[in-house]
Coordinates of C-alpha atoms in Angstrom, one line a residue:
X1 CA 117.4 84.3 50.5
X2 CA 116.5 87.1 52.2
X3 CA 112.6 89.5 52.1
X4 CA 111.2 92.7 53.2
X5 CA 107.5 92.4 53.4
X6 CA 105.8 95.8 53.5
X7 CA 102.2 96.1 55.0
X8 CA 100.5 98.7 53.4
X9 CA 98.4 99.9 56.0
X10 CA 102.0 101.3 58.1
X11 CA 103.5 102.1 55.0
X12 CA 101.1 105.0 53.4
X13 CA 99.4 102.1 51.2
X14 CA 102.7 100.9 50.0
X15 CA 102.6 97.2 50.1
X16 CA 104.2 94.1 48.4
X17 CA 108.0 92.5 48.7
X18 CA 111.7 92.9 48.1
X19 CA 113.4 89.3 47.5
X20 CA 117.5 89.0 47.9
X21 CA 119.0 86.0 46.3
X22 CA 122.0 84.7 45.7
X23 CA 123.3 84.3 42.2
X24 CA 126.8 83.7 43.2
X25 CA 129.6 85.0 45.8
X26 CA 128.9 89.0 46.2
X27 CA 126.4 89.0 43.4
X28 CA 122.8 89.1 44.6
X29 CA 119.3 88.8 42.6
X30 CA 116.8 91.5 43.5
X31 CA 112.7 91.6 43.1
X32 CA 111.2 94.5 43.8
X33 CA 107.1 93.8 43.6
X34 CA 105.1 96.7 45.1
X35 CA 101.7 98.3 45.0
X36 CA 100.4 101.4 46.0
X37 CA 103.1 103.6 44.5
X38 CA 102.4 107.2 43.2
X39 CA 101.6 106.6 39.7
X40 CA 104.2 107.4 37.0
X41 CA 106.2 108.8 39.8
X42 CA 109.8 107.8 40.2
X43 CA 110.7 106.7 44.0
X44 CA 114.1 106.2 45.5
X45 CA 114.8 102.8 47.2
X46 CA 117.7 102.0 49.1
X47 CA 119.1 100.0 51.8
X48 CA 119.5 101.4 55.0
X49 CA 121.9 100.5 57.6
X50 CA 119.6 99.8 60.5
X51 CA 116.5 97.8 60.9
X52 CA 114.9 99.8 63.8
X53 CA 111.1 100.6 63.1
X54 CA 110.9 101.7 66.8
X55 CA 110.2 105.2 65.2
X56 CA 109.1 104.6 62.1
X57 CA 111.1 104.9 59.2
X58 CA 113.4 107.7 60.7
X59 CA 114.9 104.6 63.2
X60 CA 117.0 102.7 60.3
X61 CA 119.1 105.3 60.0
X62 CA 121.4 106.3 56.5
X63 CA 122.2 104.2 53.4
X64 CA 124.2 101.1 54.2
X65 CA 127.3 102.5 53.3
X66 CA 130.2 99.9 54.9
X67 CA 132.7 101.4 52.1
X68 CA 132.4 104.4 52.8
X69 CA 132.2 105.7 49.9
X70 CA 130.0 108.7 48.2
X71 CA 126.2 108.0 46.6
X72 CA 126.4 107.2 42.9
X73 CA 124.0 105.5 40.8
X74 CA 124.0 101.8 40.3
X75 CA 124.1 102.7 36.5
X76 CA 127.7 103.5 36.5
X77 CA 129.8 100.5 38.5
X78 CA 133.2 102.4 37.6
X79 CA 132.1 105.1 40.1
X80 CA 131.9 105.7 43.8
X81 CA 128.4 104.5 45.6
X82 CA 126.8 103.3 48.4
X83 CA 126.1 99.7 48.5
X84 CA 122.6 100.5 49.6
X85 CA 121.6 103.0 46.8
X86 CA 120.3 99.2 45.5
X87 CA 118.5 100.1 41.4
X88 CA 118.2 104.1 42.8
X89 CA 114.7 104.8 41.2
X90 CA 111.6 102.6 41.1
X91 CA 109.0 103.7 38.0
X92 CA 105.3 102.7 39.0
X93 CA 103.2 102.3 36.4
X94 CA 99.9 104.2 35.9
X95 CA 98.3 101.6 38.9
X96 CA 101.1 102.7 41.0
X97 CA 102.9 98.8 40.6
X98 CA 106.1 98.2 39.7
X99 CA 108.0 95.3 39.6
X100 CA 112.0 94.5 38.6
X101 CA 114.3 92.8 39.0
X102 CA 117.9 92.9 39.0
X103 CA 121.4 91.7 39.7
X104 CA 123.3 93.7 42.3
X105 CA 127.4 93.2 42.9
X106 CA 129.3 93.4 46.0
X107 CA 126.9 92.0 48.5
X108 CA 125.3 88.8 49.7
X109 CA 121.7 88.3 50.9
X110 CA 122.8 87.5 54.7
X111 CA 125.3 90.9 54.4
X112 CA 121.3 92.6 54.5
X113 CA 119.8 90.5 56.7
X114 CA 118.4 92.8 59.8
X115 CA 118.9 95.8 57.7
X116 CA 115.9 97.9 55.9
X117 CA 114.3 98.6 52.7
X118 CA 113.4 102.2 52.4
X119 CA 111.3 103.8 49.6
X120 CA 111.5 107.8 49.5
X121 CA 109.0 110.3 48.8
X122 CA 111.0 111.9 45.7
X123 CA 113.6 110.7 42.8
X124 CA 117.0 109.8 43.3
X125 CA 119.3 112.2 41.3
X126 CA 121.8 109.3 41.5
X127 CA 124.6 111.1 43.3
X128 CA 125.6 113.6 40.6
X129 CA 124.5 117.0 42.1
X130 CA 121.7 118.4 39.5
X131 CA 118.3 117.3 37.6
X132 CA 118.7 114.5 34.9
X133 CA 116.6 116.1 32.4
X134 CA 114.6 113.9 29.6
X135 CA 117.5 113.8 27.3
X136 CA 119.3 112.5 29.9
X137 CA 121.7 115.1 30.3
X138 CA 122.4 116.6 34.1
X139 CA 121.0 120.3 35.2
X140 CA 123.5 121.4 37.5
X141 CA 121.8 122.8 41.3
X142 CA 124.3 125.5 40.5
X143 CA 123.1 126.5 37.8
X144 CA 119.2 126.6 38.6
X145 CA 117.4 130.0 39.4
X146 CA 116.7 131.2 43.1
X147 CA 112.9 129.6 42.6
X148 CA 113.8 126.5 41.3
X149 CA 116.6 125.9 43.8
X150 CA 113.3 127.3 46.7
X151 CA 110.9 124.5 45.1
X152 CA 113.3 121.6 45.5
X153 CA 114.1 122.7 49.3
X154 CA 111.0 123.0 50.1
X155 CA 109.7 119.4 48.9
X156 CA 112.9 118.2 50.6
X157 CA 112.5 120.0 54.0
X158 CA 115.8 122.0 53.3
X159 CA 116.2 125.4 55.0
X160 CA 115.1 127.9 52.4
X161 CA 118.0 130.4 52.2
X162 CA 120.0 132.2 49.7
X163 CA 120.5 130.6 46.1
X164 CA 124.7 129.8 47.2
X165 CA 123.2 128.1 50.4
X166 CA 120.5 126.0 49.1
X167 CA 122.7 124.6 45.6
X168 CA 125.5 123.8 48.7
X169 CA 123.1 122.3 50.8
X170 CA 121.5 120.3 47.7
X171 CA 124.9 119.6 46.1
X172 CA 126.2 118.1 50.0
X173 CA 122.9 115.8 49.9
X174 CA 123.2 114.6 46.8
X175 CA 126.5 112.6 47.9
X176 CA 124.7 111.4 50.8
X177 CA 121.2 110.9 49.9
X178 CA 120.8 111.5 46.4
X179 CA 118.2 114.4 47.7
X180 CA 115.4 111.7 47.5
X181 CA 113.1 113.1 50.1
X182 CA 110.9 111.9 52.9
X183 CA 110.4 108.2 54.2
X184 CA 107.2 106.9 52.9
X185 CA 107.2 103.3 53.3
X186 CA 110.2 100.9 55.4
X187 CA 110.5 97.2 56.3
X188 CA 113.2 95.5 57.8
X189 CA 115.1 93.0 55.8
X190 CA 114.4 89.0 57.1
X191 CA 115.7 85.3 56.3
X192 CA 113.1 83.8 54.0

């Protein structure tokens, strides 16, 4: 089994666990239990490659990614993603707690061990370069007007620039990142 234990007090009051165990060869169990959460708010957690705290959150580096494949959602196992992009979204509930759990394929707790658990500031869009919209169809970047496409920039810390350069620059970090914003809370990933 392996844990991430995140102090709230050098995470921006997020505090609580993340618990890997396995289930079975390259299938592992995942608990998410964590406080302190924007309420109602949908976070992105993945699993970054590096467990370097030595500057903060910016020191573990991108998604663990040792396929080498695009982000994709962990919703649709027939399609490329990032071993990392772990459930995609966390939903707090209106105390800003949430807790799942899960089963994840292709991985085994020690394959995480010294790596690190980051929770983002904003939603993942899961890799699939637009807005999942309530009826859970996708709003293309592309297709968004020049404020909308300015808005999401801004609460990502994207250059603001024309409409052509901020859908390319949004459509690129979507198969990266998932375009799920700033580092708010980090721990490294430790044997239990």
């Amino acid at each position: 089994m392996a844990v991430v234990y995140l102090d709230g007090k050098n995470n921006n009051g997020v505090s609580g666990t993340v618990r890997f165990e396995s289930v079975k060869p390259c299938l592992t169990r995942v608990t998410v239990d964590l406080s302190g959460l924007i309420p109602l708010t949908a976070h992105a957690i993945h699993i970054h490659e590096k467990g370097d705290l030595s500057k903060g959150c910016m020191g573990t580096g991108g998604h663990w990614n040792p396929r080498k494949t695009t982000h994709g959602s962990y919703l649709d196992l027939n399609k490329p993603r990032h071993l990392g992009d772990l459930i995609n979204n966390i939903f707090p509930d209106e105390t800003g707690r949430v807790y799942v759990q899960f089963d994840d394929v292709g991985y085994n707790p020690e394959h995480v061990q010294g790596r690190a658990v980051v929770i983002h500031s904003l939603a993942d869009d899961l890799g699939l370069q637009g807005i999942i919209q309530t009826d859970g169809s996708v709003r293309p970047y592309k297709q968004m007007s020049f404020e909308e496409l300015t808005r999401l920039s801004n609460e990502r810390n994207y250059d603001v620039g024309t409409a052509e350069e901020m859908w390319n620059k949004l459509n690129s970090e979507s198969l990266k990142t998932g375009n799920a914003g700033g580092r708010m809370a980090c721990g490294v990933i430790g044997i239990l």
